[in-house]
Coordinates of C-alpha atoms in Angstrom, one line a residue:
X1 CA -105.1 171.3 -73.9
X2 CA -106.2 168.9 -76.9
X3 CA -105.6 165.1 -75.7
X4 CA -103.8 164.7 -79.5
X5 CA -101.5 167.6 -78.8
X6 CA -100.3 165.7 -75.6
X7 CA -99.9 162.6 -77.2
X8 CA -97.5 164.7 -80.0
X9 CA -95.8 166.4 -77.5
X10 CA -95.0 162.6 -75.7
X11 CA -93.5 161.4 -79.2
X12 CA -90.8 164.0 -79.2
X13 CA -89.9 163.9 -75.9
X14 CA -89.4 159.7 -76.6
X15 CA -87.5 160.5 -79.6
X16 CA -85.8 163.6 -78.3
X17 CA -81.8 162.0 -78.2
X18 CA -81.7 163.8 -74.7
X19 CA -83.5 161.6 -73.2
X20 CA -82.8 158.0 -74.9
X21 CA -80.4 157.9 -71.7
X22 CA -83.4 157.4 -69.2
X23 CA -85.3 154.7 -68.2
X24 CA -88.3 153.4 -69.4
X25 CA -89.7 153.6 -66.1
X26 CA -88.7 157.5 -65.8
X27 CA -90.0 158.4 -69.1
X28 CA -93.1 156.9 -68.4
X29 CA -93.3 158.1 -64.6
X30 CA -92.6 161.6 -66.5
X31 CA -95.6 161.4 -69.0
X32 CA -98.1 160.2 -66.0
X33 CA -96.8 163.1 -64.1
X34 CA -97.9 165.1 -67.4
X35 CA -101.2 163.8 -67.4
X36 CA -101.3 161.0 -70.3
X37 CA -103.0 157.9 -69.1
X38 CA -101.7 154.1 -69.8
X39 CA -103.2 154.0 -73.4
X40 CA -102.1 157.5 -74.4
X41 CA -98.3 156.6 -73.2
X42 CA -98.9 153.4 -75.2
X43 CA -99.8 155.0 -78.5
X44 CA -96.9 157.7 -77.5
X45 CA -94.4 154.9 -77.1
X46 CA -95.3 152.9 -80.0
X47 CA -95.1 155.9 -82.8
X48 CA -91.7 156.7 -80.9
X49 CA -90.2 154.0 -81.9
X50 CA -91.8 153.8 -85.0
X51 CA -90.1 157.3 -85.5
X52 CA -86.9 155.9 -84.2
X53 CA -86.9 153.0 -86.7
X54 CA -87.3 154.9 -89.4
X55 CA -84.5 157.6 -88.9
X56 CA -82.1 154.6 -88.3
X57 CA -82.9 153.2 -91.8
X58 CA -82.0 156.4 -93.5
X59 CA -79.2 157.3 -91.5
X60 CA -77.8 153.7 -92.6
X61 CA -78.5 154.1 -95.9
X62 CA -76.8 157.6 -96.4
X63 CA -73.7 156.0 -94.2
X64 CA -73.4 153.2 -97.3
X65 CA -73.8 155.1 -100.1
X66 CA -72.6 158.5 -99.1
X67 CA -72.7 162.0 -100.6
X68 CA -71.2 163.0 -104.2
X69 CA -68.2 164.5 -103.4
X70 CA -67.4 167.7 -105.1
X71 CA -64.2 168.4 -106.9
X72 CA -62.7 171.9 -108.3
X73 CA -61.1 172.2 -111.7
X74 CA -56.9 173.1 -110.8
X75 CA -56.2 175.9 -113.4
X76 CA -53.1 174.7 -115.1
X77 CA -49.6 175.6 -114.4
X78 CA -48.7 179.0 -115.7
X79 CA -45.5 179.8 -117.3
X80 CA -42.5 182.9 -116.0
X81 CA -41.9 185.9 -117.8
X82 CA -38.8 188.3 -117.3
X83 CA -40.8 189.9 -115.0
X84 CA -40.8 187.1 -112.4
X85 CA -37.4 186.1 -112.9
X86 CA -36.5 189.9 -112.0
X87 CA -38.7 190.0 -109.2
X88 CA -37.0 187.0 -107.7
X89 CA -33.0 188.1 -108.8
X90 CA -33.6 191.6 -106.7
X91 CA -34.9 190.0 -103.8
X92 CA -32.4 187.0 -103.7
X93 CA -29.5 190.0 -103.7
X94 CA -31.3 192.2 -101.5
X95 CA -31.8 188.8 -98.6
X96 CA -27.9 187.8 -99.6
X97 CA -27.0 191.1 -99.0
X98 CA -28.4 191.8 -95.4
X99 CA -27.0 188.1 -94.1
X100 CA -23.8 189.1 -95.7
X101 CA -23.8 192.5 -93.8
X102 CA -25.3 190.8 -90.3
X103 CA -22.9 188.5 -90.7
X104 CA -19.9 191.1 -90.9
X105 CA -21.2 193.3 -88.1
X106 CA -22.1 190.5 -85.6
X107 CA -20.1 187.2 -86.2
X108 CA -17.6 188.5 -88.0
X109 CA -15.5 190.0 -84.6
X110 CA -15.8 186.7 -82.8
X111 CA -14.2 184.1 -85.5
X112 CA -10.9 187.1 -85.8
X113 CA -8.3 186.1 -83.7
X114 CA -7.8 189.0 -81.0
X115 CA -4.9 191.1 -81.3
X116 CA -1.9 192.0 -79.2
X117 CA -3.6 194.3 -77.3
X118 CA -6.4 191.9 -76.4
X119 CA -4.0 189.9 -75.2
X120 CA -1.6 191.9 -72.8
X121 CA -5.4 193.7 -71.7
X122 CA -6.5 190.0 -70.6
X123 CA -3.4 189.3 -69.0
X124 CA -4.1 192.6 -66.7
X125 CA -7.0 192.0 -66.5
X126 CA -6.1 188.2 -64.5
X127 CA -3.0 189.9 -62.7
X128 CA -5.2 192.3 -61.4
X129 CA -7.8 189.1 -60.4
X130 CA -5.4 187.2 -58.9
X131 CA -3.6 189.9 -56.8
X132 CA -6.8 190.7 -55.5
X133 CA -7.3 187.2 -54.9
X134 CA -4.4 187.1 -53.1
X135 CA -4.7 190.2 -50.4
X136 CA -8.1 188.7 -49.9
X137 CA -6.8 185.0 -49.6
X138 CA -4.1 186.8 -46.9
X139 CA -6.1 188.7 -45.2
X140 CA -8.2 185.7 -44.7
X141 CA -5.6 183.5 -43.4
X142 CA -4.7 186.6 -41.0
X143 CA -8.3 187.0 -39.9
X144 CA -8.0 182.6 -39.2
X145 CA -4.8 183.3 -37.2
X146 CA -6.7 185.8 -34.8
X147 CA -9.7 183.8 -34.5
X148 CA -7.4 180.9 -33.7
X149 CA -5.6 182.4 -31.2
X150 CA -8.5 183.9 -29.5
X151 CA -10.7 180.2 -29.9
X152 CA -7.2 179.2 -27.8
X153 CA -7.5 181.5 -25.1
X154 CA -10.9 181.1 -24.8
X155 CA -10.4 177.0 -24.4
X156 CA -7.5 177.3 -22.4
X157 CA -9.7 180.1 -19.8
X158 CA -12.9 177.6 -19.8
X159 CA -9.9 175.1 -18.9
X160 CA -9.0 177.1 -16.3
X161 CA -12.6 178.6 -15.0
X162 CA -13.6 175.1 -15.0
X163 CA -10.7 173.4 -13.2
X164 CA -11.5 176.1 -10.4
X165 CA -15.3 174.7 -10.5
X166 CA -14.1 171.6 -10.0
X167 CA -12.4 172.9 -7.2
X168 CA -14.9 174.5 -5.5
X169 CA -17.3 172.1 -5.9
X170 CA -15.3 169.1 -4.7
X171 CA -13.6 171.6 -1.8
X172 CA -17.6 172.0 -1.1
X173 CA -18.1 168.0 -1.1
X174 CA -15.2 167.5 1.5
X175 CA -16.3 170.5 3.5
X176 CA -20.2 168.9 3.6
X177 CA -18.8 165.2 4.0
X178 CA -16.8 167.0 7.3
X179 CA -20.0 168.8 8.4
X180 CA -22.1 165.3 7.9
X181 CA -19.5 163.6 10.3
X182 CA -19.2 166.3 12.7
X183 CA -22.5 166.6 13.1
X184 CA -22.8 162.8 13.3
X185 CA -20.3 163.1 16.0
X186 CA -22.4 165.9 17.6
X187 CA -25.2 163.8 17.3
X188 CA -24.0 160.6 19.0
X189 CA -22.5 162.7 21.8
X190 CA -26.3 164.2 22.3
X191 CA -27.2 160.4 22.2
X192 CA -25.2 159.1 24.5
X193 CA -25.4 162.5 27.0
X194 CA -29.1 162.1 26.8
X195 CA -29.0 158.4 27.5
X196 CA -26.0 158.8 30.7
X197 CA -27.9 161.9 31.6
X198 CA -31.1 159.7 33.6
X199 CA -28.0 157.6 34.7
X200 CA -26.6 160.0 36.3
X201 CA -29.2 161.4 37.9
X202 CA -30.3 158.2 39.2
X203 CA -26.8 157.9 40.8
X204 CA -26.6 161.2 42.2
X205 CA -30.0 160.7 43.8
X206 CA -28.6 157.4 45.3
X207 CA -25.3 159.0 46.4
X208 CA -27.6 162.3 48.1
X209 CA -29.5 159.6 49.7
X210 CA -26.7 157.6 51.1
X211 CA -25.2 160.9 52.2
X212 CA -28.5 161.8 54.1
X213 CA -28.9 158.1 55.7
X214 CA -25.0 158.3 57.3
X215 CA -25.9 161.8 58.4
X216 CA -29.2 160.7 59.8
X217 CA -27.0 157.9 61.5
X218 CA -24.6 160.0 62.9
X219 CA -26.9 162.6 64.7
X220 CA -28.8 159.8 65.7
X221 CA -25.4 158.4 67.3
X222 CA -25.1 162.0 68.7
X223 CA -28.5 162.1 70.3
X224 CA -28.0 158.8 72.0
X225 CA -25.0 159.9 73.4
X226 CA -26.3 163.5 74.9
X227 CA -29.3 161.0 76.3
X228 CA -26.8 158.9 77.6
X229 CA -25.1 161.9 79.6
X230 CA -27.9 162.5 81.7
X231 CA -28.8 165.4 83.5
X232 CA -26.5 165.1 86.7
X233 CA -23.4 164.5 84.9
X234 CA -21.1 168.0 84.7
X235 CA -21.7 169.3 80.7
X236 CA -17.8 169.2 79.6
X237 CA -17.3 172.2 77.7
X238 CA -16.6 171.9 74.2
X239 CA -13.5 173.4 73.8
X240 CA -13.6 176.5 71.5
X241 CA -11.6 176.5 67.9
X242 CA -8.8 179.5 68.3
X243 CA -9.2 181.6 65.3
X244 CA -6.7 181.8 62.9
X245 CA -3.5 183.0 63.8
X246 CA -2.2 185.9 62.6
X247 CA 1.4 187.0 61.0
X248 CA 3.3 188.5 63.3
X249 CA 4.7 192.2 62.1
X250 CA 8.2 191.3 62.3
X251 CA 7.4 188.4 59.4
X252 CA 5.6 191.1 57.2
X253 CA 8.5 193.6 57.4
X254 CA 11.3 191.3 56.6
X255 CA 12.1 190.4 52.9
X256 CA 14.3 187.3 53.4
X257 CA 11.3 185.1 55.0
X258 CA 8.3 183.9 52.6
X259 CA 7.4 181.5 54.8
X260 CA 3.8 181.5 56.6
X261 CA 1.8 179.5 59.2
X262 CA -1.3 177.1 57.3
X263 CA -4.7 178.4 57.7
X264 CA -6.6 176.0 60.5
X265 CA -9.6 175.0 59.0
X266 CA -12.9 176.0 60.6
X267 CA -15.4 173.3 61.4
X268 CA -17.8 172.2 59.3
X269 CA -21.5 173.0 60.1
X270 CA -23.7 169.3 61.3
X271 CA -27.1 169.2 60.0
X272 CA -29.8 168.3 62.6
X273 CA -32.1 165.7 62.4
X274 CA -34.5 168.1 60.2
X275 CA -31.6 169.3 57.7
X276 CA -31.0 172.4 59.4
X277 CA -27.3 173.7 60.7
X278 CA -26.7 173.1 64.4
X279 CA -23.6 174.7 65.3
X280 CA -21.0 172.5 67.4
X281 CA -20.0 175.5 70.1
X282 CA -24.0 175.5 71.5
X283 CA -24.4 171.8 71.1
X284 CA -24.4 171.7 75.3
X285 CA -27.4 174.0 75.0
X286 CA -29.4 173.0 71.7
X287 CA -32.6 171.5 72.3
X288 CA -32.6 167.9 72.0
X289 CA -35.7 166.8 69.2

């Protein structure tokens, strides 16, 4: 492309409007990206504004002194004939007499006062309303009354089914307040038997062994004596035990007498000095340990 053409071409981009908004430095970043060295964007730059200056003068100039202005000739006024004035008569009447006729056909009804019929037809018309008003307004109240009285019973059984939970529940505090201190009771009892309980067997043992030491004493007492007897001396028998009488026949067959001899008791069994049984009747002939 020519070198001149380019330069051209740079003067109407600067004096393009567009781009008066743009910096210098992006116009002339713009026209180096184009190709136009420093003195062609010079030259460029200086005819722009040269251009610039010039189209400002004459815009200024035509701004003071302005264009001619331009006036039309007003043909005169003309003058009415017969014809006009008839023209405008029929269609005065014919407009007069279509508000006349709207205003009879649509206005006209409202502004007459209505008649007796209109009247007693109203008055129906709001006995009719206000009878209806009032079945309804009864049947209302009615429907009220029954509501009412079935809110009442339904108060007065939530009264009751909740008196009867108050009942229960407090019958179930007392009844678990009585099982607390019964089974506080059970438990101190099982305290105090468990702590008696080694007590007692510690005093049962003692009372077993002082029972065992007297009977250890006595056979002991026993042996000594059977030593003491030596073998010369006669054994004395031991006299038998007689058993235990019986009731004679003529007791048993009379009905006036209840009365009856007391049981002798037998003799206890000894215990030997190894906590066996010795028997008193063979005592002469038990072996002496």
């Amino acid at each position: 492309m020519d070198r001149h053409e380019l330069v051209r071409n740079a003067v109407g981009f600067l004096s393009d409007p567009s781009s008066q908004t743009s910096s210098l430095a992006q116009k002339v970043q713009f026209l180096e990206a184009k190709g136009l060295t420093s003195a062609e964007i010079e030259d460029a730059l200086r005819q722009a504004s040269f251009s610039n200056t010039a189209r400002a003068n004459a815009s200024h100039s035509q701004a003071i002194y302005g264009p001619m202005p331009y006036q039309l000739a007003q043909p005169p006024p003309g003058q009415w004939d017969w014809r006009d004035y008839f023209i405008t008569a029929v269609v005065s009447g014919a407009i007069t007499y279509g508000a006349v006729s709207l205003f009879k056909k649509f206005v006209s009804p409202h502004l007459q006062p209505p008649g007796v019929t209109a009247y007693e037809a109203d008055k129906d018309a709001l006995t009719a309303q206000f009878d209806a008003a009032e079945a309804l307004l009864k049947e209302i109240q009615a429907e009220t009354s029954a509501v009412k009285v079935a809110v009442e019973e339904q108060r007065s059984h939530v009264e009751r089914v909740t008196q009867d939970v108050e009942a229960a529940v407090k019958g179930m505090r007392e009844s678990e307040v009585k099982t607390r201190d019964e089974m506080r009771e059970i438990r101190s009892e099982v305290t105090n038997i468990h702590e008696m309980l080694p007590k007692m067997i510690e005093k049962n043992k003692e009372v077993q062994s002082q029972s065992l030491g007297e009977l250890q004493q006595e056979l002991k007492s026993l042996k000594a004596l059977l030593l003491s007897r030596g073998p010369g001396t006669p054994s004395t028998p031991i006299p038998s035990f007689q058993a235990k009488p019986s009731i004679p026949a003529w007791q048993l067959a009379g009905g006036d007498s209840r009365s009856t001899t007391p049981p002798v008791p037998a003799p206890s069994p000894s215990l030997n000095g190894k906590g066996k049984e010795v028997d008193l009747g063979d005592a002469p002939n038990a072996a002496i340990p």
